[in-house]
CSV table of C-alpha atoms in Angstrom, one decimal:
chain,number,residue,atom,x,y,z
C,1,UNK,CA,139.8,74.9,14.9
C,2,UNK,CA,137.8,77.0,12.4
C,3,UNK,CA,134.6,78.1,14.1
C,4,UNK,CA,134.2,81.4,12.2
C,5,UNK,CA,130.6,80.8,11.2
C,6,UNK,CA,129.2,82.8,8.3
C,7,UNK,CA,126.0,84.8,8.7
C,8,UNK,CA,124.1,82.1,6.8
C,9,UNK,CA,125.6,79.4,9.0
C,10,UNK,CA,124.7,81.3,12.2
C,11,UNK,CA,121.1,81.7,10.9
C,12,UNK,CA,120.9,77.9,10.2
C,13,UNK,CA,122.1,77.2,13.8
C,14,UNK,CA,119.7,79.6,15.3
C,15,UNK,CA,116.8,78.2,13.3
C,16,UNK,CA,117.5,74.6,14.5
C,17,UNK,CA,118.0,75.7,18.1
C,18,UNK,CA,114.8,77.7,18.1
C,19,UNK,CA,113.0,74.7,16.6
C,20,UNK,CA,114.4,72.5,19.4
C,21,UNK,CA,113.4,75.0,22.1
C,22,UNK,CA,109.8,75.2,20.9
C,23,UNK,CA,109.4,71.5,19.8
C,24,UNK,CA,107.7,70.6,23.1
C,25,UNK,CA,105.4,73.6,22.9
C,26,UNK,CA,106.9,75.2,25.9
C,27,UNK,CA,110.0,77.3,25.6
C,28,UNK,CA,111.1,78.1,29.1
C,29,UNK,CA,113.4,80.6,30.8
C,30,UNK,CA,116.3,78.2,30.8
C,31,UNK,CA,116.1,77.7,27.0
C,32,UNK,CA,115.7,81.4,26.5
C,33,UNK,CA,118.8,82.1,28.6
C,34,UNK,CA,120.8,79.4,26.8
C,35,UNK,CA,119.8,80.9,23.4
C,36,UNK,CA,120.9,84.4,24.6
C,37,UNK,CA,124.3,82.8,25.4
C,38,UNK,CA,124.5,81.3,21.9
C,39,UNK,CA,123.5,84.6,20.4
C,40,UNK,CA,126.4,86.2,22.2
C,41,UNK,CA,128.9,83.5,21.4
C,42,UNK,CA,128.0,83.5,17.7
C,43,UNK,CA,127.6,87.2,17.6
C,44,UNK,CA,124.3,86.9,15.7
C,45,UNK,CA,122.0,90.0,15.7
C,46,UNK,CA,118.3,90.1,16.5
C,47,UNK,CA,117.7,91.0,12.9
C,48,UNK,CA,119.5,87.9,11.7
C,49,UNK,CA,117.5,85.8,14.1
C,50,UNK,CA,114.3,87.3,12.8
C,51,UNK,CA,115.3,86.4,9.3
C,52,UNK,CA,115.4,82.7,10.2
C,53,UNK,CA,111.6,82.8,10.2
C,54,UNK,CA,111.8,82.9,6.4
C,55,UNK,CA,114.4,80.1,6.1
C,56,UNK,CA,113.3,76.6,5.2
C,57,UNK,CA,114.3,73.7,7.4
C,58,UNK,CA,115.6,71.9,4.3
C,59,UNK,CA,117.8,74.8,3.4
C,60,UNK,CA,119.2,75.0,7.0
C,61,UNK,CA,120.0,71.3,6.9
C,62,UNK,CA,121.9,71.7,3.6
C,63,UNK,CA,123.9,74.5,5.2
C,64,UNK,CA,124.7,72.4,8.3
C,65,UNK,CA,125.6,69.4,6.1
C,66,UNK,CA,128.4,71.5,4.5
C,67,UNK,CA,129.9,72.4,7.9
C,68,UNK,CA,133.5,71.4,8.6
C,69,UNK,CA,133.9,68.6,11.1
C,70,UNK,CA,134.7,71.2,13.9
C,71,UNK,CA,131.6,73.1,13.1
C,72,UNK,CA,129.5,69.9,13.1
C,73,UNK,CA,130.9,69.1,16.5
C,74,UNK,CA,130.0,72.5,17.8
C,75,UNK,CA,126.5,72.1,16.3
C,76,UNK,CA,126.0,68.8,18.1
C,77,UNK,CA,127.2,70.4,21.4
C,78,UNK,CA,124.8,73.3,21.0
C,79,UNK,CA,121.8,71.1,20.2
C,80,UNK,CA,122.5,68.7,23.1
C,81,UNK,CA,122.7,71.6,25.5
C,82,UNK,CA,119.5,73.1,24.2
C,83,UNK,CA,117.8,69.8,24.6
C,84,UNK,CA,118.8,69.3,28.2
C,85,UNK,CA,119.0,72.8,29.5
C,86,UNK,CA,115.4,72.8,30.8
C,87,UNK,CA,115.8,69.4,32.5
C,88,UNK,CA,113.2,67.8,30.4
C,89,UNK,CA,114.3,65.9,27.2
C,90,UNK,CA,111.2,65.6,25.1
C,91,UNK,CA,110.8,63.1,22.3
C,92,UNK,CA,110.1,66.0,19.9
C,93,UNK,CA,113.4,67.7,20.8
C,94,UNK,CA,115.4,64.5,20.5
C,95,UNK,CA,113.7,63.8,17.1
C,96,UNK,CA,114.9,67.2,15.7
C,97,UNK,CA,118.4,66.4,17.0
C,98,UNK,CA,118.3,63.0,15.3
C,99,UNK,CA,117.0,64.4,12.0
C,100,UNK,CA,119.7,67.1,11.9
C,101,UNK,CA,122.4,64.6,12.6
C,102,UNK,CA,121.1,62.1,10.1
C,103,UNK,CA,120.6,64.6,7.3
C,104,UNK,CA,123.8,66.5,7.9
C,105,UNK,CA,125.7,63.3,8.1
C,106,UNK,CA,126.9,63.9,11.6
C,107,UNK,CA,128.0,60.5,13.0
C,108,UNK,CA,127.8,59.3,16.5
C,109,UNK,CA,131.5,59.8,17.0
C,110,UNK,CA,131.2,63.6,16.8
C,111,UNK,CA,131.6,65.2,20.3
């Protein structure tokens, strides 16, 4: 399983996860703690995360679309966890999840 994400891939992941966390206009401590875990797992720096502010959503979706199947599965897992970590699955969060999956051609069979 190749999960050695490039710096650009890590930034795309961070951008999407941040967008999910703030989609309902209330990023809470559970979402923040989960993001810190992701930051450690991906080994992404604060500077790289700050750079995501200047990345377009469309550009991030193109990057994710080119992920290997294993990376897409990891992306789905991270998005699902971010959506449910605060115990409140909002329509806005789920909408981002669906959009990413649809655009990146991530099918329902990806776990």
